[in-house]
mmCIF file of C-alpha atoms and ligand atoms in Angstrom:
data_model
loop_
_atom_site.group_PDB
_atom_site.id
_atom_site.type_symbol
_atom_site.label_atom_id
_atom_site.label_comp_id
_atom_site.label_asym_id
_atom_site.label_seq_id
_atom_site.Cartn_x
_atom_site.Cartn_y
_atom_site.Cartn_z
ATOM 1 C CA UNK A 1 11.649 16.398 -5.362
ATOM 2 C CA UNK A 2 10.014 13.237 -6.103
ATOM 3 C CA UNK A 3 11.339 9.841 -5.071
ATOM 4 C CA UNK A 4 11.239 6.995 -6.782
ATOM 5 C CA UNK A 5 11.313 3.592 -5.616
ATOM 6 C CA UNK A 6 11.393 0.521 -8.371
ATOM 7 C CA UNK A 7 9.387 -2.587 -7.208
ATOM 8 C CA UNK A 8 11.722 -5.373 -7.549
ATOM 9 C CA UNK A 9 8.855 -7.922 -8.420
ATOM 10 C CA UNK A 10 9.847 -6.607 -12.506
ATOM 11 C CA UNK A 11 13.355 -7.817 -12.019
ATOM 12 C CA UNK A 12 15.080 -10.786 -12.921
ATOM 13 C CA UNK A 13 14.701 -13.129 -9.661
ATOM 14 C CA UNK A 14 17.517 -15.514 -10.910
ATOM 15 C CA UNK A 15 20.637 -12.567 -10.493
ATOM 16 C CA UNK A 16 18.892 -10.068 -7.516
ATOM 17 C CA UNK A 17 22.459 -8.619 -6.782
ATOM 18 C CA UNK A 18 22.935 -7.784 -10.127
ATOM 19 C CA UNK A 19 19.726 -6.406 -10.664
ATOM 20 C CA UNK A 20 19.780 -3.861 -7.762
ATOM 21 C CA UNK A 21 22.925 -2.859 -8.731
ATOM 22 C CA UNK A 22 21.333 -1.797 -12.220
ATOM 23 C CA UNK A 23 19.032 0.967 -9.976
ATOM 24 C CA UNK A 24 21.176 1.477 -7.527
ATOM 25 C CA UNK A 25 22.677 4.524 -7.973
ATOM 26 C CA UNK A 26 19.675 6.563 -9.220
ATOM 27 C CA UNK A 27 17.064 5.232 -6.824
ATOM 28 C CA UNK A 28 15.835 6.841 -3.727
ATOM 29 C CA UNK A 29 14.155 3.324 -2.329
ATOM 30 C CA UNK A 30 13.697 -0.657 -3.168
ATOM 31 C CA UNK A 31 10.546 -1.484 -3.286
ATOM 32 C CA UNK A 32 9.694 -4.972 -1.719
ATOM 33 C CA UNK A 33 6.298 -6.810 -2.551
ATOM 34 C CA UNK A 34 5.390 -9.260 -0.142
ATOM 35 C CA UNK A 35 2.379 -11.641 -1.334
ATOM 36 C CA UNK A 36 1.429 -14.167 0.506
ATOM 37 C CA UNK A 37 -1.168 -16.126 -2.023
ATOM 38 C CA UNK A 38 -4.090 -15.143 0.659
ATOM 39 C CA UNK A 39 -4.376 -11.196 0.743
ATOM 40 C CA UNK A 40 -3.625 -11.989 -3.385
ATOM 41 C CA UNK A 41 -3.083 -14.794 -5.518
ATOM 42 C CA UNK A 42 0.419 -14.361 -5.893
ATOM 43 C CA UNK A 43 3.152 -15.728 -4.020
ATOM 44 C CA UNK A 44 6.353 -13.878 -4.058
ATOM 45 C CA UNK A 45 9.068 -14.034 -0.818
ATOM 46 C CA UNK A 46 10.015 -13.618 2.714
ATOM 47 C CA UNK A 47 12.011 -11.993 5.427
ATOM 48 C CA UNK A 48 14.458 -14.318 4.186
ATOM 49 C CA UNK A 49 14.955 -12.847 0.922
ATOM 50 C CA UNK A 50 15.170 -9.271 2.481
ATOM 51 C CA UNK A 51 17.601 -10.426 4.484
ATOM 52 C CA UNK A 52 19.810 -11.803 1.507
ATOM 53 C CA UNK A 53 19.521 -8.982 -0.507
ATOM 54 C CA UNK A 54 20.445 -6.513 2.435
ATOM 55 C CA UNK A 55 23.444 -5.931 2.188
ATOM 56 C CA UNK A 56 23.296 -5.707 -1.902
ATOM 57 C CA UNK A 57 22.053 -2.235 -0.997
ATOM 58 C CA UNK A 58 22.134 1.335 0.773
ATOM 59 C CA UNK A 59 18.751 1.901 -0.600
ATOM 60 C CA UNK A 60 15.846 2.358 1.813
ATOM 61 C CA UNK A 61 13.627 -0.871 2.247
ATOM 62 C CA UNK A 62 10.120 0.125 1.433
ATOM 63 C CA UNK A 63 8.607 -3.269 2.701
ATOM 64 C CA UNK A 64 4.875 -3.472 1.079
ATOM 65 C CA UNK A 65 3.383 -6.250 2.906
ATOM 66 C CA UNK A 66 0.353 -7.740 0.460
ATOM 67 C CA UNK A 67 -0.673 -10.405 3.409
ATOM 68 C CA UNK A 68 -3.286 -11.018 5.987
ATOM 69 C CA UNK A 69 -2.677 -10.727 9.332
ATOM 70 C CA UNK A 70 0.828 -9.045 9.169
ATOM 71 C CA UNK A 71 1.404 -9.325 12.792
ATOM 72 C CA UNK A 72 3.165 -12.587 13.204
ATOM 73 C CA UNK A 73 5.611 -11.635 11.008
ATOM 74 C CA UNK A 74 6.330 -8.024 10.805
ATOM 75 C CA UNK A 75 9.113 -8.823 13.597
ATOM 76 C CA UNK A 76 10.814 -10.631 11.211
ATOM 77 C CA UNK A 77 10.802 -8.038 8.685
ATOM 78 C CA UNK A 78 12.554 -5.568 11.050
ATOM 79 C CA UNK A 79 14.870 -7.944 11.911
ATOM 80 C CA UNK A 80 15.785 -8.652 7.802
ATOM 81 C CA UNK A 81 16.333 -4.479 7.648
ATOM 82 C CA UNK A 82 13.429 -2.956 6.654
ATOM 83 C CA UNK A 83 13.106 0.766 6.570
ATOM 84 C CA UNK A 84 9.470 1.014 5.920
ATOM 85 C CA UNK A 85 6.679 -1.479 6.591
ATOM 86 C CA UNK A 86 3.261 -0.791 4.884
ATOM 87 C CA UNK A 87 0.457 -2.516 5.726
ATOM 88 C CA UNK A 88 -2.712 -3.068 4.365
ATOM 89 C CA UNK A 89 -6.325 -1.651 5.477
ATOM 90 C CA UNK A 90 -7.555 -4.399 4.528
ATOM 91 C CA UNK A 91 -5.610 -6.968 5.402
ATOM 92 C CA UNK A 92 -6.716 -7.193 9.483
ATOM 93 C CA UNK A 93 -8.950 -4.945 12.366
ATOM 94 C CA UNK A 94 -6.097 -4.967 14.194
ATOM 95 C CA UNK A 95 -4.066 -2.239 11.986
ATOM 96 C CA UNK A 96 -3.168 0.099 14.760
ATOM 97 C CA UNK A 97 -1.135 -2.152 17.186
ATOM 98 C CA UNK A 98 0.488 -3.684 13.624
ATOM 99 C CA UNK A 99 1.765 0.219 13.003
ATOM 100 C CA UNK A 100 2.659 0.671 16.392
ATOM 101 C CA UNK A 101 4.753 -2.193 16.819
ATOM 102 C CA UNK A 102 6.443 -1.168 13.290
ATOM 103 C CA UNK A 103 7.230 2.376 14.595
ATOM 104 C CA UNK A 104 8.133 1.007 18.181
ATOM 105 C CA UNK A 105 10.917 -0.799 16.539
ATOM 106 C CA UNK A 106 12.151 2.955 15.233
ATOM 107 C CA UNK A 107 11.423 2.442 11.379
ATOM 108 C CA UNK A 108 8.413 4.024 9.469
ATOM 109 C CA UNK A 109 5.447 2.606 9.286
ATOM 110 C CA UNK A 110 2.692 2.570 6.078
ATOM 111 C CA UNK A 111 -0.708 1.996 5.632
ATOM 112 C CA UNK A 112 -2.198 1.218 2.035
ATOM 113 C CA UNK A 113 -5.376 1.082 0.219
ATOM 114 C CA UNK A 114 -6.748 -1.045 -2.772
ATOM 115 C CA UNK A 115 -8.459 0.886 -5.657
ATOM 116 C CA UNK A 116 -12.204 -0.231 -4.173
ATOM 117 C CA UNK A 117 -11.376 0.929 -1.004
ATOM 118 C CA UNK A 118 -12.286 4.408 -0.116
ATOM 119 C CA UNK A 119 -10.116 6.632 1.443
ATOM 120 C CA UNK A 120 -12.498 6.897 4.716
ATOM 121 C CA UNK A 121 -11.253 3.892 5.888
ATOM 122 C CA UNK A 122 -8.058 5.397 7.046
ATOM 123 C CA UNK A 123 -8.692 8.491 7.669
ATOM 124 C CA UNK A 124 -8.748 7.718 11.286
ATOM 125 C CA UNK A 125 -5.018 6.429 11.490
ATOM 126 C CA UNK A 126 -3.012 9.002 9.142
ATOM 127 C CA UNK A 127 -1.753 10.806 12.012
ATOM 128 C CA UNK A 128 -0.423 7.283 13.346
ATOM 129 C CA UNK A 129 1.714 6.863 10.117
ATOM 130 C CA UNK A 130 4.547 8.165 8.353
ATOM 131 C CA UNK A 131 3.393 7.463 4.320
ATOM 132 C CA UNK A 132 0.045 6.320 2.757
ATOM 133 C CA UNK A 133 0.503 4.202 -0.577
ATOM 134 C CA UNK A 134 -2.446 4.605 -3.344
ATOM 135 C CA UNK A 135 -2.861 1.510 -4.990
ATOM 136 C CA UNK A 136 -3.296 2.129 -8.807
ATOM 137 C CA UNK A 137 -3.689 -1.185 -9.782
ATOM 138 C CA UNK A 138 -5.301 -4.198 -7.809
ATOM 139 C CA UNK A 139 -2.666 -5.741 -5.821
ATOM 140 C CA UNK A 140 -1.209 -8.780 -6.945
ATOM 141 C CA UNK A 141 0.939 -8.876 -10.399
ATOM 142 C CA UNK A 142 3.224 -6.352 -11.948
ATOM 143 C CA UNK A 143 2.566 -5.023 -15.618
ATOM 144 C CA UNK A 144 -0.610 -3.968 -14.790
ATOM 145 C CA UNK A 145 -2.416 -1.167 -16.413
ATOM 146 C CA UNK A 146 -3.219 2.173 -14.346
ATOM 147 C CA UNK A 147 -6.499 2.895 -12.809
ATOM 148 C CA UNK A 148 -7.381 6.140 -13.422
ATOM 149 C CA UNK A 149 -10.129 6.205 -11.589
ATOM 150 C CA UNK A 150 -7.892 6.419 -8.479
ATOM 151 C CA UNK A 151 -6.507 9.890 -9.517
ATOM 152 C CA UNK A 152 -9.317 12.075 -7.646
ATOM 153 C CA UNK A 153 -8.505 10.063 -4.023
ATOM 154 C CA UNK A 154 -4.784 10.470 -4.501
ATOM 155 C CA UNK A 155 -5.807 14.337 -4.870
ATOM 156 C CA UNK A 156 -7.707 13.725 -1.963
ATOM 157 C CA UNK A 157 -5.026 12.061 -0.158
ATOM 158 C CA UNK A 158 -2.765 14.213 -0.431
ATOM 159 C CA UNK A 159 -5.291 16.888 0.773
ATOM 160 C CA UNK A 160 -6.016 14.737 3.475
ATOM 161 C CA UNK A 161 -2.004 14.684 4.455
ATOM 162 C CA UNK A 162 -1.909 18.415 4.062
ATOM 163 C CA UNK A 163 -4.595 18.942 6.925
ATOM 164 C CA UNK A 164 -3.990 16.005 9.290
ATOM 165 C CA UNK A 165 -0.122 14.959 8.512
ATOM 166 C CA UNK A 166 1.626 17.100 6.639
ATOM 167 C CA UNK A 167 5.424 14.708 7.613
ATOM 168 C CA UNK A 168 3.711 11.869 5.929
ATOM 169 C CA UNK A 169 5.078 11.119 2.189
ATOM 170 C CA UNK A 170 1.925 10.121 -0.634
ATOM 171 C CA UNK A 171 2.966 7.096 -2.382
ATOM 172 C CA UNK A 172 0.987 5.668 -5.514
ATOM 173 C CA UNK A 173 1.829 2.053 -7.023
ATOM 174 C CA UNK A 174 0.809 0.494 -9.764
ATOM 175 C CA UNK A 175 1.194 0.922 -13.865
ATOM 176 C CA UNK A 176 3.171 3.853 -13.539
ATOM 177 C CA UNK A 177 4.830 5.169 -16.993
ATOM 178 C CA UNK A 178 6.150 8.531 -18.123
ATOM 179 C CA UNK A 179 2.229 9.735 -18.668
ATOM 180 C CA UNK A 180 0.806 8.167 -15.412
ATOM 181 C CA UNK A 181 3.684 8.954 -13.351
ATOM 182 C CA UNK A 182 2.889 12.312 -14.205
ATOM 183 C CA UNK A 183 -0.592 12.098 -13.570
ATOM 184 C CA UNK A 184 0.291 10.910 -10.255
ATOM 185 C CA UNK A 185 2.757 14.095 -9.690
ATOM 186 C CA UNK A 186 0.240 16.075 -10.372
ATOM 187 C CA UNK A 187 -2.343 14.792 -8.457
ATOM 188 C CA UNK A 188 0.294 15.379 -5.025
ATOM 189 C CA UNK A 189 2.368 11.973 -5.521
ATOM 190 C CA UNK A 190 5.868 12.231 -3.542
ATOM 191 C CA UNK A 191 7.028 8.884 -4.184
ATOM 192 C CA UNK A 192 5.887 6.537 -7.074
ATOM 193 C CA UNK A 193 6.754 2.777 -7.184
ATOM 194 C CA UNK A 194 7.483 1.399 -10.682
ATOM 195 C CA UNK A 195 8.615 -1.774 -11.678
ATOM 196 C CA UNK A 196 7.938 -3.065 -15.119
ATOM 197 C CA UNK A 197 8.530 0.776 -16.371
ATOM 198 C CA UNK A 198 12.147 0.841 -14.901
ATOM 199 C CA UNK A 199 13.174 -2.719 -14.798
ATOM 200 C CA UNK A 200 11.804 -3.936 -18.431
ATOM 201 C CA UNK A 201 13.564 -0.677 -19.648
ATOM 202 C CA UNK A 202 17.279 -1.493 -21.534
ATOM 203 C CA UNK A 203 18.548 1.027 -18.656
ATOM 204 C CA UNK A 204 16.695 1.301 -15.787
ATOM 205 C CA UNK A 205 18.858 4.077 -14.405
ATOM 206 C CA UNK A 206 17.715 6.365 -17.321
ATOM 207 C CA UNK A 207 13.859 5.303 -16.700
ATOM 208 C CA UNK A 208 14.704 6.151 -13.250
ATOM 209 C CA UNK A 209 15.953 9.502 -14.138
ATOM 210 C CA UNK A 210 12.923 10.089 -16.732
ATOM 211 C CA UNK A 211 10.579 9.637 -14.089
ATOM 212 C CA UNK A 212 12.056 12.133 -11.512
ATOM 213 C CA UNK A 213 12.233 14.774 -14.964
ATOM 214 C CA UNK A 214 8.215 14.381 -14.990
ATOM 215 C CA UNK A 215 8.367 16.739 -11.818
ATOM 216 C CA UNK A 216 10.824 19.056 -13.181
ATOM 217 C CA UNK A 217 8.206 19.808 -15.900
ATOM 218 C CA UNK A 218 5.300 20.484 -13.650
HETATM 219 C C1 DX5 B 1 1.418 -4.776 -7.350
HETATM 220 C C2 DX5 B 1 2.679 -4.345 -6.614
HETATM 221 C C3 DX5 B 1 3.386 -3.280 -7.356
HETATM 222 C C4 DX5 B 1 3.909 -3.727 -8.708
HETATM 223 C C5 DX5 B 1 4.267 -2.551 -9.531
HETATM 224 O O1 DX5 B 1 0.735 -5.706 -6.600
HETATM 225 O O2 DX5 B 1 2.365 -3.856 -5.346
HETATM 226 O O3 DX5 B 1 4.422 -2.735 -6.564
HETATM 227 O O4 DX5 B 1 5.031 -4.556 -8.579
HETATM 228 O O5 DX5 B 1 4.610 -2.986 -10.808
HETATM 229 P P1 DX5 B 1 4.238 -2.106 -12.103
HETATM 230 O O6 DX5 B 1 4.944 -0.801 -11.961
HETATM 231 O O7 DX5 B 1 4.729 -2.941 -13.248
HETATM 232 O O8 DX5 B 1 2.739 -1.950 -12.112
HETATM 233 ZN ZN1 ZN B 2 3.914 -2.665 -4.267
#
């Protein structure tokens, strides 16, 4: 069954409540993207905002930290209820302890790579992790349009989790729609992140449900 996790950076920042409660009940996660206007240009929010929207939700926090040197403040993110912290490969050289100290705190931990980055580059922690995120666009903005270029390494991702970790979860992010959604499916996506697709839709608990119908089809 796929999962599907809408990326609040689509929503309406001014009512956040409100907003969650428009995915709540057909969601499987809330998708939280942290940008600190150094790993990208944009700047979205903080531990603080996690924290506030908390208890709007009994969805899983999937925490997708877009920032260098996540370290000094992944703590913080624990403490503000994440579920999931993913961190990017190429955000630091220090990834391991980063996961570890995620996972040490008894949530699941995530590492994720940008479209140029080749799948190599992790290949050495995937047994240290519990999901790997495919980024389809280049981090940054919501809206974007799909890469398909990245659809032969999420095949080989998912191979990859098949022979080394077959617990972790494939995630893909970026410009996913009814046709790339499925793409992604097919290419061994378990969850997909989508935010302009569910929260620019007049009901985002339909788009919701559309999306999970792409694997019915399969
Ligand atoms: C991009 C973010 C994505 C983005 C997805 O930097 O990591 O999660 O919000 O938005 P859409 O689905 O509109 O591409
Ligand atoms: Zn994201």
């Amino acid at each position: 069954m796929i999962k599907i996790s809408p990326s609040l950076l689509s929503a309406n920042f001014s009512c956040l409540a409100d907003e969650i409660k428009r995915i709540e009940r057909t969601a499987d996660m809330l998708h939280l993207d942290v940008m600190d206007g150094h790993f990208v240009n944009n700047i979205t929010f903080g531990p603080v905002v996690v924290s506030a929207i908390r208890d709007k939700s009994r969805l899983l926090f999937d925490v997708h930290l877009m920032i260098t040197n996540p370290a000094r403040i992944i703590p913080d993110f624990i403490k503000a209820g994440a579920d999931i912290i993913t961190i990017h490969a190429e955000c630091c050289d220090e990834l391991l302890p980063c996961i570890q100290m995620i996972r040490d705190a008894g949530i699941k931990a995530g590492i994720s790579i940008n479209p140029p980055t080749p799948l190599d580059t992790i290949v050495p922690l995937i047994r240290e992790v519990d999901l790997l995120l495919i980024m389809s666009v280049n981090p940054g903005w919501s809206g974007q349009g799909f890469m398909q270029e990245v659809l032969p390494k999420i095949r080989e991702a998912k191979g990859l989790i098949e022979r080394d970790n077959p617990a972790a979860e494939l995630e893909v992010d970026g410009g996913i729609n009814l046709v790339t959604g499925k793409q992604a499916i097919e290419a061994g996506a378990d969850i997909l992140v989508a935010g302009s697709f569910v929260f620019n839709s007049p009901d985002p608990g339909k788009a919701i449900g559309d999306l999970k119908n792409l694997a019915a089809q399969r």
